[in-house]
XYZ file of C-alpha atoms in Angstrom:
754
model
C -10.018 30.199 -2.044
C -11.073 31.212 1.440
C -13.471 28.919 3.293
C -14.289 29.785 6.903
C -14.515 27.259 9.742
C -18.290 27.642 9.530
C -18.070 26.932 5.799
C -15.995 23.822 6.492
C -18.629 22.523 8.889
C -21.411 23.217 6.412
C -19.514 21.438 3.642
C -19.106 18.223 5.641
C -22.650 18.475 6.965
C -23.809 18.631 3.362
C -21.951 15.419 2.619
C -23.504 13.696 5.618
C -27.014 14.856 4.712
C -26.517 13.786 1.117
C -25.505 10.324 2.323
C -28.593 10.026 4.492
C -30.899 7.289 3.172
C -33.943 9.357 4.106
C -33.043 12.039 1.560
C -31.004 10.356 -1.173
C -30.708 6.610 -1.441
C -27.738 5.450 -3.550
C -28.100 2.669 -6.122
C -28.531 -0.752 -4.559
C -25.479 -3.011 -4.816
C -27.779 -5.817 -5.949
C -28.690 -3.821 -9.066
C -25.063 -3.780 -10.219
C -24.077 -7.411 -9.703
C -23.285 -10.211 -12.131
C -25.008 -13.559 -12.517
C -25.642 -15.858 -9.560
C -23.272 -18.765 -8.903
C -24.701 -21.520 -6.715
C -22.046 -23.537 -4.924
C -22.463 -27.109 -3.676
C -20.779 -29.313 -1.086
C -17.896 -31.452 -2.282
C -19.016 -35.023 -2.910
C -15.667 -36.451 -1.723
C -12.352 -35.194 -0.296
C -10.266 -32.797 -2.400
C -6.484 -32.836 -2.228
C -4.840 -29.512 -3.059
C -2.106 -30.653 -5.469
C -2.992 -28.883 -8.713
C -4.734 -31.971 -10.128
C -8.453 -31.452 -10.729
C -9.113 -35.167 -11.115
C -10.234 -35.695 -7.483
C -13.680 -37.220 -7.045
C -14.647 -34.244 -4.878
C -14.807 -32.040 -7.979
C -17.477 -34.242 -9.559
C -20.743 -32.331 -9.655
C -19.113 -29.031 -8.658
C -20.626 -26.087 -10.565
C -18.514 -25.020 -13.546
C -17.993 -21.353 -14.392
C -17.221 -21.124 -18.088
C -18.414 -17.626 -18.972
C -15.661 -15.024 -18.683
C -15.262 -11.491 -20.009
C -12.076 -9.795 -21.188
C -12.238 -6.406 -19.461
C -8.781 -5.190 -20.502
C -7.812 -4.294 -23.142
C -11.183 -5.428 -24.537
C -14.458 -3.979 -23.263
C -16.175 -7.073 -21.803
C -15.548 -9.112 -24.946
C -15.076 -12.867 -25.360
C -11.580 -13.817 -24.073
C -8.972 -15.152 -26.479
C -8.176 -18.059 -24.127
C -10.495 -20.474 -22.330
C -10.837 -20.541 -18.556
C -13.010 -22.891 -16.514
C -13.502 -22.500 -12.761
C -15.092 -24.850 -10.233
C -16.269 -24.101 -6.688
C -16.993 -26.453 -3.778
C -16.935 -26.450 0.020
C -17.093 -28.749 3.038
C -17.379 -28.224 6.796
C -14.029 -26.396 7.044
C -12.887 -25.137 3.660
C -13.866 -23.307 0.487
C -12.289 -24.873 -2.633
C -11.510 -23.255 -5.978
C -10.297 -25.133 -9.058
C -9.170 -23.430 -12.254
C -8.300 -24.756 -15.709
C -6.387 -22.085 -17.620
C -5.936 -23.124 -21.247
C -2.983 -21.669 -23.135
C -2.268 -22.169 -26.867
C 1.469 -21.713 -26.149
C 2.144 -23.177 -22.686
C 5.898 -22.631 -23.057
C 5.165 -18.888 -22.814
C 3.472 -19.201 -19.426
C 5.105 -16.707 -17.066
C 5.350 -18.522 -13.752
C 8.468 -17.598 -11.794
C 9.084 -18.842 -8.271
C 8.881 -15.914 -5.887
C 8.251 -14.807 -2.332
C 4.700 -14.557 -1.098
C 2.871 -11.506 -2.480
C 5.486 -11.083 -5.254
C 2.961 -12.148 -7.893
C 3.123 -9.202 -10.267
C 0.987 -8.107 -13.201
C 3.629 -9.311 -15.672
C 3.086 -12.964 -14.633
C 0.288 -15.483 -15.140
C -2.020 -15.897 -12.162
C -5.624 -16.585 -11.271
C -7.945 -16.923 -8.281
C -10.932 -15.309 -6.648
C -11.927 -11.971 -5.151
C -14.233 -12.806 -2.244
C -16.735 -10.452 -0.590
C -17.827 -12.399 2.494
C -19.576 -9.361 3.986
C -21.727 -9.138 0.868
C -21.554 -5.360 0.894
C -20.308 -4.872 -2.667
C -17.434 -2.642 -1.526
C -14.871 -4.698 0.450
C -13.237 -7.971 -0.543
C -10.206 -10.233 -0.105
C -8.060 -11.300 -3.049
C -6.839 -14.917 -3.083
C -4.634 -15.253 -6.169
C -1.797 -17.613 -7.114
C 0.457 -18.281 -10.074
C 1.000 -21.680 -11.776
C 3.708 -22.512 -9.183
C 1.252 -21.996 -6.328
C 2.972 -18.745 -5.217
C 0.333 -16.795 -3.297
C -0.853 -13.222 -3.378
C -3.481 -12.081 -0.881
C -4.731 -8.578 -0.261
C -7.735 -6.605 0.918
C -9.545 -3.982 -1.117
C -12.088 -1.360 -0.111
C -12.872 -0.495 -3.740
C -10.385 2.352 -3.630
C -7.214 0.872 -2.198
C -5.621 -2.564 -2.491
C -3.352 -3.500 0.423
C -1.242 -6.668 0.269
C 0.175 -6.233 3.791
C -2.363 -8.538 5.508
C -1.736 -12.287 5.158
C -4.199 -15.138 5.600
C -4.006 -18.874 6.180
C -4.823 -20.707 2.920
C -3.308 -23.282 0.555
C -2.668 -23.337 -3.182
C -0.990 -25.584 -5.728
C -0.560 -25.301 -9.493
C 0.627 -27.428 -12.406
C 1.773 -26.529 -15.904
C 0.752 -29.043 -18.588
C 0.658 -29.442 -22.372
C -2.619 -27.523 -22.697
C -2.001 -24.740 -20.162
C -2.041 -24.817 -16.390
C -4.299 -25.701 -13.485
C -4.656 -24.280 -9.999
C -6.317 -25.446 -6.783
C -7.030 -23.180 -3.804
C -8.280 -24.151 -0.341
C -9.386 -21.381 2.045
C -10.273 -22.189 5.677
C -13.508 -20.554 6.774
C -11.588 -19.545 9.921
C -9.583 -17.104 7.747
C -12.777 -15.322 6.681
C -15.141 -12.930 8.427
C -18.870 -13.314 7.740
C -22.235 -12.707 9.383
C -23.955 -15.121 11.779
C -26.704 -16.433 9.519
C -27.590 -19.523 7.556
C -27.542 -19.851 4.593
C -24.841 -17.396 3.555
C -24.848 -15.170 0.483
C -21.501 -13.728 -0.567
C -20.048 -11.927 -3.544
C -17.322 -13.383 -5.755
C -15.279 -12.591 -8.838
C -13.199 -15.279 -10.517
C -10.176 -13.624 -12.115
C -7.394 -14.593 -14.515
C -4.381 -12.508 -15.560
C -2.854 -13.408 -18.943
C 0.164 -11.221 -19.897
C 1.514 -11.580 -23.430
C 1.734 -8.793 -26.040
C -0.783 -6.947 -23.848
C -1.992 -7.582 -20.344
C -5.296 -9.435 -20.763
C -7.600 -9.457 -17.726
C -10.596 -11.766 -17.552
C -13.404 -11.864 -14.982
C -16.483 -13.982 -14.360
C -18.687 -10.854 -14.475
C -18.853 -7.799 -16.687
C -16.981 -4.720 -15.417
C -18.608 -1.739 -17.146
C -16.166 1.040 -17.965
C -16.796 4.318 -16.220
C -18.426 2.694 -13.187
C -17.122 4.147 -9.912
C -16.836 0.786 -8.181
C -15.157 -2.550 -8.846
C -16.327 -5.006 -6.175
C -19.963 -4.024 -6.816
C -19.852 -5.843 -10.184
C -19.252 -9.212 -8.478
C -21.263 -12.379 -9.021
C -23.667 -13.487 -6.301
C -22.403 -16.625 -4.520
C -25.235 -18.634 -2.924
C -25.686 -22.125 -1.512
C -23.311 -21.886 1.470
C -24.964 -23.638 4.416
C -23.839 -24.880 7.820
C -20.621 -22.871 7.969
C -18.614 -22.875 11.236
C -19.848 -20.137 13.610
C -16.389 -19.177 14.900
C -14.299 -20.206 17.883
C -11.015 -20.453 15.973
C -7.843 -19.766 17.961
C -4.296 -19.151 16.715
C -1.369 -18.745 19.114
C 1.973 -17.900 17.513
C 4.891 -17.718 19.963
C 8.275 -16.616 18.695
C 11.876 -16.495 19.845
C 14.672 -14.414 18.376
C 18.365 -14.266 19.002
C 21.000 -11.884 17.710
C 24.688 -11.087 17.933
C 25.847 -7.572 17.146
C 29.338 -6.273 16.476
C 29.936 -2.524 16.548
C 33.063 -0.363 16.073
C 34.689 1.070 19.182
C 34.724 4.815 19.574
C 37.995 6.653 18.921
C 40.729 6.537 19.994
C 40.145 2.795 20.540
C 40.540 0.681 17.431
C 38.672 -2.290 16.061
C 35.225 -3.426 17.070
C 33.515 -5.297 19.871
C 30.794 -7.905 20.070
C 27.843 -7.224 22.342
C 26.436 -10.025 24.499
C 23.934 -12.231 22.726
C 20.452 -10.726 22.837
C 17.322 -12.854 22.952
C 13.647 -11.998 22.862
C 10.413 -13.951 23.138
C 6.806 -13.000 22.601
C 3.370 -14.168 21.628
C 0.688 -13.213 19.096
C -2.846 -14.550 19.633
C -5.867 -14.311 17.344
C -9.286 -15.499 18.506
C -12.463 -15.405 16.457
C -15.282 -15.829 18.999
C -17.730 -15.380 16.119
C -17.169 -15.759 12.401
C -17.429 -11.993 11.934
C -15.356 -10.880 14.928
C -11.609 -11.143 15.585
C -9.704 -10.387 18.774
C -5.932 -9.899 18.463
C -3.519 -9.740 21.386
C 0.250 -9.462 21.472
C 2.856 -9.511 24.220
C 6.307 -8.127 23.455
C 5.644 -8.451 19.730
C 8.487 -8.913 17.302
C 8.068 -6.049 14.885
C 11.520 -6.345 13.365
C 11.595 -6.165 9.595
C 13.587 -8.831 7.837
C 13.797 -6.596 4.747
C 14.723 -2.959 5.172
C 12.656 -0.250 3.556
C 13.786 0.694 0.082
C 15.774 3.907 0.402
C 14.310 7.169 -0.825
C 16.242 10.335 -1.612
C 15.490 12.912 1.070
C 17.842 15.691 -0.079
C 16.007 18.943 -0.871
C 12.687 17.470 0.332
C 10.436 19.647 2.456
C 8.199 16.981 3.969
C 8.593 13.618 5.680
C 8.620 10.492 3.489
C 5.975 7.786 3.874
C 6.837 4.097 4.322
C 4.121 1.403 4.355
C 3.178 -0.678 7.401
C 4.432 -4.274 7.322
C 3.774 -5.546 10.854
C 1.152 -8.303 11.238
C -0.569 -7.194 14.473
C -1.907 -3.989 12.870
C -3.276 -5.584 9.719
C -6.585 -7.223 10.729
C -9.332 -5.150 9.077
C -6.710 -2.745 7.760
C -9.294 -1.114 5.472
C -10.923 0.427 8.556
C -7.789 2.503 9.161
C -7.952 3.998 5.669
C -9.572 7.461 5.686
C -9.326 10.545 3.409
C -6.979 12.240 5.883
C -4.174 9.886 6.891
C -4.989 10.210 10.595
C -3.878 6.638 11.419
C -0.349 5.523 10.596
C 0.452 2.616 12.869
C 4.211 2.826 12.309
C 4.110 5.697 14.801
C 3.626 2.984 17.482
C 7.284 2.072 17.435
C 8.008 -0.406 20.243
C 4.912 -1.844 21.974
C 5.133 -3.879 25.171
C 1.666 -5.214 24.462
C -1.251 -4.622 22.150
C -4.933 -5.560 22.108
C -7.367 -5.169 19.240
C -10.912 -6.099 18.335
C -12.392 -5.982 14.824
C -15.827 -6.972 13.620
C -19.046 -6.157 11.845
C -22.626 -6.141 13.094
C -25.062 -5.939 10.216
C -24.102 -2.856 8.225
C -21.784 -1.504 10.933
C -18.069 -2.347 10.944
C -15.798 -1.435 13.860
C -12.254 -1.730 15.117
C -10.628 -0.749 18.425
C -6.904 -0.914 19.169
C -4.895 -0.228 22.322
C -1.118 -0.482 22.667
C 1.512 0.358 25.257
C 4.471 1.953 23.451
C 7.957 2.077 24.982
C 8.876 4.911 22.622
C 11.724 5.414 20.221
C 11.757 6.568 16.642
C 10.664 10.036 15.591
C 7.577 12.227 15.642
C 6.712 14.334 12.589
C 6.393 18.051 13.403
C 4.288 19.491 10.551
C 4.109 23.001 9.156
C 2.875 24.812 6.027
C 6.293 24.982 4.322
C 7.829 21.741 5.532
C 8.090 19.213 8.324
C 10.796 18.264 10.797
C 11.346 15.467 13.289
C 11.770 15.134 17.041
C 12.974 12.092 18.945
C 10.219 10.168 20.696
C 12.134 8.996 23.750
C 9.138 8.718 26.075
C 6.546 6.102 26.968
C 2.948 6.460 25.735
C -0.333 4.596 25.435
C -2.185 4.602 22.126
C -5.909 4.126 21.497
C -7.478 4.036 18.018
C -11.114 3.312 17.187
C -13.302 3.652 14.125
C -16.941 2.780 13.425
C -18.304 2.722 9.868
C -21.965 2.291 8.925
C -22.745 1.303 5.338
C -25.794 2.594 3.479
C -25.897 0.729 0.180
C -22.590 1.515 -1.482
C -22.160 4.654 0.639
C -21.143 4.982 4.290
C -20.725 7.272 7.270
C -17.947 6.836 9.800
C -16.381 8.210 12.987
C -12.719 8.036 14.068
C -11.020 8.508 17.440
C -7.225 8.439 17.910
C -5.652 9.201 21.294
C -2.029 9.135 22.414
C -1.485 9.641 26.167
C 2.157 10.479 26.851
C 4.017 9.904 30.102
C 4.202 13.145 32.086
C 0.744 14.428 31.157
C 1.142 15.281 27.473
C -1.357 13.955 24.920
C -2.683 14.159 21.382
C -6.400 13.522 20.762
C -8.047 13.434 17.344
C -11.669 12.731 16.477
C -14.230 13.383 13.782
C -16.556 11.969 11.097
C -16.067 11.049 7.482
C -18.526 9.980 4.788
C -18.688 8.681 1.260
C -21.714 9.063 -1.009
C -22.134 7.392 -4.404
C -25.324 8.891 -5.874
C -24.783 7.325 -9.316
C -22.537 4.740 -10.943
C -20.289 7.580 -12.148
C -20.085 9.899 -9.101
C -18.373 9.628 -5.727
C -18.415 12.327 -3.037
C -16.164 11.890 0.014
C -15.127 14.009 2.953
C -13.624 13.970 6.429
C -13.557 16.547 9.222
C -11.267 16.124 12.226
C -10.504 18.099 15.356
C -7.358 17.707 17.423
C -6.267 18.889 20.843
C -2.717 18.415 22.069
C -0.705 19.112 25.179
C 2.900 18.944 24.030
C 5.649 17.375 26.151
C 7.749 19.823 28.148
C 10.890 18.876 26.240
C 12.280 21.960 24.457
C 15.589 20.089 24.259
C 13.950 17.817 21.660
C 11.803 20.384 19.810
C 11.112 24.085 20.302
C 7.385 23.374 19.870
C 7.469 21.003 22.841
C 7.306 23.544 25.651
C 4.220 22.212 27.414
C 1.807 24.348 25.390
C -1.720 23.395 24.347
C -2.568 23.213 20.652
C -5.937 22.751 18.947
C -6.961 22.708 15.307
C -9.112 21.212 12.597
C -8.542 19.321 9.353
C -10.969 19.038 6.442
C -10.676 17.180 3.167
C -13.479 16.734 0.628
C -13.685 15.741 -3.010
C -16.046 14.859 -5.825
C -15.069 12.538 -8.676
C -16.993 11.728 -11.850
C -15.998 9.175 -14.461
C -17.430 7.681 -17.621
C -15.873 5.585 -20.375
C -14.545 8.735 -22.072
C -14.819 11.725 -19.705
C -13.631 12.045 -16.104
C -13.121 14.902 -13.709
C -12.098 15.327 -10.085
C -12.246 18.191 -7.605
C -10.710 18.376 -4.117
C -10.571 20.914 -1.285
C -8.374 20.681 1.805
C -8.260 22.929 4.901
C -5.878 22.242 7.810
C -5.365 24.548 10.790
C -1.911 25.606 12.004
C -2.238 23.686 15.257
C -3.750 20.468 13.939
C -1.667 17.478 15.001
C -2.153 13.742 14.356
C 0.682 12.049 16.258
C -0.786 8.602 15.476
C -1.122 9.506 11.802
C 0.894 10.816 8.894
C -0.012 14.465 8.280
C 3.302 16.204 7.484
C 1.759 19.485 6.300
C -0.675 21.734 8.204
C -1.621 25.407 8.189
C -2.923 25.552 4.630
C -5.884 25.730 2.297
C -5.681 23.832 -0.960
C -7.822 23.362 -4.040
C -7.221 20.877 -6.850
C -9.022 20.026 -10.075
C -8.427 17.556 -12.892
C -10.240 16.615 -16.093
C -9.447 13.940 -18.641
C -10.641 12.592 -21.986
C -10.029 8.948 -22.928
C -10.206 7.359 -26.353
C -9.285 3.861 -27.482
C -7.645 3.579 -30.897
C -6.619 0.404 -32.713
C -2.944 -0.415 -33.102
C -0.043 -0.343 -30.675
C -1.769 1.980 -28.207
C -5.112 0.670 -26.957
C -5.979 3.498 -24.556
C -4.937 7.169 -24.576
C -5.997 9.708 -21.955
C -5.311 13.424 -22.301
C -5.649 15.532 -19.178
C -5.309 18.932 -17.613
C -4.956 19.491 -13.879
C -4.301 22.433 -11.617
C -3.796 23.180 -7.953
C -3.506 26.145 -5.609
C -2.213 26.090 -2.042
C -1.946 28.956 0.462
C -1.158 29.318 4.145
C -3.595 30.563 6.777
C -2.559 34.178 6.098
C -3.384 33.869 2.401
C 0.235 33.721 1.201
C 0.880 31.462 -1.754
C 2.567 28.135 -0.989
C 2.267 26.523 -4.414
C 0.275 26.767 -7.617
C 0.591 24.768 -10.817
C -1.065 23.704 -14.051
C -0.218 20.389 -15.727
C -1.101 19.386 -19.287
C -0.281 15.961 -20.679
C -1.298 12.530 -21.891
C -0.932 8.896 -20.876
C -1.267 5.712 -22.926
C -1.409 1.926 -22.554
C 0.334 0.006 -25.317
C 1.902 -3.239 -26.440
C 4.507 -5.135 -24.389
C 2.361 -4.301 -21.357
C 3.607 -0.732 -21.637
C 2.423 2.522 -20.112
C 3.621 5.984 -21.115
C 2.823 9.318 -19.493
C 4.218 12.727 -20.427
C 3.198 16.075 -19.031
C 4.304 19.697 -18.779
C 4.048 21.607 -15.513
C 4.125 25.365 -14.981
C 3.693 26.980 -11.585
C 5.154 28.719 -8.568
C 6.460 27.463 -5.224
C 7.121 29.528 -2.128
C 10.634 29.336 -0.746
C 12.057 31.978 1.561
C 10.251 35.312 1.268
C 8.305 34.764 -1.924
C 7.094 32.474 -4.706
C 9.615 31.181 -7.245
C 8.501 30.211 -10.777
C 9.023 26.637 -11.928
C 8.510 24.950 -15.291
C 9.436 21.339 -15.942
C 8.734 18.302 -18.072
C 7.867 14.984 -16.385
C 7.542 11.453 -17.705
C 6.797 7.824 -16.844
C 7.787 4.871 -19.036
C 6.839 1.321 -18.055
C 6.976 -1.963 -19.964
C 7.329 -5.731 -19.650
C 9.534 -6.701 -22.624
C 9.661 -10.475 -22.058
C 9.680 -13.321 -19.547
C 13.362 -12.672 -18.763
C 13.215 -8.881 -18.713
C 10.221 -8.259 -16.498
C 8.812 -5.094 -15.002
C 10.762 -2.060 -16.268
C 9.971 1.444 -15.064
C 11.668 4.793 -15.612
C 10.165 8.002 -14.313
C 11.406 11.478 -13.557
C 11.332 15.160 -14.432
C 13.658 17.846 -15.777
C 13.643 21.629 -15.897
C 13.457 24.436 -13.368
C 13.777 23.238 -9.764
C 13.683 24.930 -6.374
C 16.587 25.031 -3.930
C 14.585 25.114 -0.707
C 17.636 25.727 1.510
C 18.900 28.696 -0.491
C 15.400 29.867 -1.537
C 16.301 30.268 -5.215
C 15.578 28.850 -8.616
C 17.869 26.321 -10.241
C 17.854 23.762 -12.999
C 18.003 20.033 -12.521
C 15.959 16.901 -12.411
C 15.484 13.455 -11.025
C 15.051 9.942 -12.355
C 14.074 6.618 -10.799
C 14.700 3.294 -12.504
C 13.415 -0.125 -11.470
C 13.804 -3.380 -13.359
C 13.334 -7.077 -12.681
C 15.495 -9.573 -14.544
C 14.702 -13.286 -14.288
C 17.481 -15.409 -15.813
C 15.595 -18.491 -14.581
C 12.241 -19.131 -12.936
C 14.056 -19.459 -9.580
C 16.267 -16.340 -9.723
C 15.045 -12.734 -9.666
C 17.322 -9.689 -9.801
C 15.540 -6.532 -8.657
C 17.437 -3.398 -9.689
C 16.608 0.019 -8.271
C 18.337 3.294 -9.012
C 17.495 6.877 -8.156
C 19.333 10.007 -9.219
C 18.710 13.674 -8.428
C 20.732 16.779 -9.199
C 20.373 20.552 -8.949
C 22.431 23.347 -10.504
C 22.247 26.933 -9.189
C 23.811 30.286 -9.982
C 26.219 31.497 -7.241
C 25.425 34.793 -5.513
C 28.608 36.323 -6.919
C 27.443 35.554 -10.467
C 28.984 33.374 -13.125
C 27.628 30.231 -14.718
C 25.574 27.587 -12.989
C 27.304 25.154 -10.651
C 26.220 21.814 -9.251
C 24.668 22.276 -5.794
C 24.279 18.572 -5.092
C 24.059 15.172 -6.705
C 22.173 12.445 -4.801
C 21.825 8.824 -5.771
C 20.562 5.460 -4.569
C 21.630 2.085 -5.926
C 20.043 -1.155 -4.767
C 20.313 -4.745 -5.940
C 18.138 -7.491 -4.499
C 18.878 -11.025 -5.668
C 16.416 -13.721 -4.621
C 16.744 -17.429 -5.268
C 13.393 -19.033 -4.504
C 13.706 -22.792 -4.016
C 9.949 -23.398 -3.840
C 6.811 -21.792 -2.459
C 8.144 -22.156 1.110
C 11.825 -21.208 1.066
C 14.163 -18.655 -0.450
C 17.608 -17.077 -0.101
C 17.818 -13.306 -0.516
C 20.817 -10.961 -0.818
C 20.469 -7.161 -0.751
C 23.076 -4.497 -1.321
C 22.204 -0.806 -1.134
C 24.172 2.437 -1.295
C 22.818 5.933 -0.656
C 25.110 8.877 -1.296
C 25.180 12.625 -1.875
C 27.880 15.007 -3.148
C 27.566 18.682 -2.160
C 29.289 21.948 -2.976
C 29.303 23.591 0.483
C 30.382 26.954 -0.985
C 26.966 27.269 -2.657
C 24.989 26.900 0.601
C 24.027 29.810 2.894
C 25.958 28.139 5.745
C 28.877 26.273 4.107
C 30.014 24.792 7.407
C 26.751 22.915 7.886
C 27.123 20.804 4.730
C 29.741 18.093 4.129
C 31.319 17.576 0.759
C 30.093 13.972 0.711
C 27.965 11.654 2.750
C 26.838 8.134 2.133
C 25.781 4.853 3.673
C 26.047 1.256 2.543
C 24.005 -1.660 3.805
C 24.030 -5.327 2.906
C 21.978 -8.238 4.148
C 21.553 -11.939 3.567
C 18.474 -13.894 4.604
C 17.414 -17.502 4.400
C 13.709 -18.053 5.040
C 11.529 -21.110 5.415
C 7.782 -20.619 5.773
C 5.215 -23.266 6.531
C 2.661 -20.448 6.513
C 2.842 -16.739 7.136
C 3.206 -17.161 10.931
C 5.193 -20.425 11.066
C 8.634 -19.326 9.908
C 12.360 -19.709 10.363
C 14.601 -16.755 9.469
C 18.407 -16.780 9.557
C 20.014 -13.550 8.500
C 23.071 -11.329 8.489
C 23.214 -7.552 8.168
C 26.053 -5.078 7.640
C 25.670 -1.287 7.622
C 28.444 1.267 7.035
C 28.691 5.046 6.767
C 31.012 6.995 4.502
C 34.034 8.316 6.411
C 35.537 11.794 5.980
C 38.402 10.141 4.059
C 35.939 8.676 1.593
C 36.013 5.009 2.615
C 33.396 2.710 4.122
C 34.916 1.435 7.365
C 33.196 -1.464 9.157
C 30.039 -0.430 10.939
C 27.345 -2.365 12.735
C 27.115 -6.036 11.811
C 24.408 -8.357 13.068
C 23.620 -12.059 12.913
C 20.046 -12.968 13.826
C 17.684 -15.912 14.054
C 13.915 -15.980 14.389
C 11.676 -19.002 14.908
C 7.886 -18.725 15.082
C 5.152 -21.335 14.938
C 1.388 -20.911 14.726
C -0.661 -23.344 16.839
C -4.253 -23.506 15.612
C -7.418 -24.854 17.156
């Protein structure tokens, strides 16, 4: 398991050399693509109302050949879909006719933007304007015109970014229709004429199974998705850029908080108001410049709670703030060295993103007031320290594509008031030598001067830290056989304060192999697998090892089942502790009313990390969506975790803790632009202090309740009105939930475009 620093350098150098076009040229993206689609200019205006009878659709090319890629293997679909494409000086238009033999079974609930799930009908396009066969934007909508947009880099799909575009759908006696209009100003493309892009037209049709249909074949076992796209030609005279969006906002809030004892009751703080401005300028069609002054990064929906009891490492929450989301794929690297939520309260921010030929780049600078927490990583666990100091953040990445492979370089720098800093830099690469193989790796170095604040963290004593981080893997997949191997090496002193790296000081190896077969009957795909991992600290002491054996299956009612057995050891205290457990995942979509259902968890031997001993227990997480009508959605979330241990004085097992989360989100969506949402959430834990090494440090109970109400109206994703109320309470020592902080807030934002 030991790999020296020299070995780490040689490993990444091997990846870079392998990716070099002079020595090994990967398959051309053009060799993998579907048939050409030639678009034409609209012959007359097109109104986006879901009616495809406009004269502008006359003469538009019709796409009538589709392939069912799931559960069938590129077979003729069971329902007919016809797509049309057109464009004019400002917009790209998409029209879709989605026939349905039973239109009353169309699943088309009203929902918030991006809440278009796999258990509903939807359709649209996946557009590769850079024509690189590896990155694309998804523009999808359901029959109500509810939009879903996301970016994909052929490995990750991120729905956080939003774009300006329009959609409208209609349900009729023969199925449903959809119209989409995308401004060219929302897209990034090269400065050339004519343009050649990539495109996939896509329809999702969930009934007894989830049927997916595309305008091009998607061969099973291929290590890329976007590369199978159709070639879109015929685009001429597109706008060269010059689009400007300025979105000022104002917010106002009133907050009522309880007085400290011995005073009684609560008091209302003076009204608080804020104003700011977000600006996006596209000087060229392929380049975007974003600027923000006093941005409003408040979240109108709190993060879904996660149980943190008996967890060793920090929990990850996704980024939701608009300023950071232009070209978000460029922040995605094998090591999570960029996590923009670490920039907690910026005064201002400036960012440029673009692509020149085969080279994509992004550069971000922000002035951060501070606040929040910094993750302090270690080999056995992570902790937090308050970030109550000002800093300036710089992040830059350049990526050069070579066919479907690429090489890249990242720089992340946080300069902290008082002379402290954290600087991270290094290359990464991805090589795809065949349609079945992908080799990736990243090597980073960091150097840090910690703040001289031992009152916040013992590590912060003004010392200098330096370290490296390496991650590399090789994956291979075919229609029936797949395997994956990964190696990770992180030094004790590696720090990524602008990233999310909660564990350092380790070496880790991981391997997995699977066999897939596709029977007839209820289950259409079954995959059996075996996987194993080994992790040790820098001194060679075991941190964790495990072997998993199991199987997963896709079945009727849009179901997915996975069951596996795990045997291994985990270090806690002075030595490794054995652990064996059974884990499972059950997912299904029973009907239109009872939507996405998911239950997952594990049971068996567990580790008490505080007491460094073995126990028995488990955890379960339940999510379900119930839609009594197409306007109302009830999202139910529940989590439960428990652990039983044997006391030091002997006797039978006793319950160490029981932790639980309950959350109900009720959303009434009036139409595609407005909704009313109510959320109630409780997080609680019951402990037995007598079973802990330090009984005085653990309460018998703790808990917190939060509730919120929000009315939202959205003209588009940046022109919004929010009116909301929030109430948060903590469990008292007597067991009640006395009034806590209550807040009434209003936000108004409008996007001016030129």
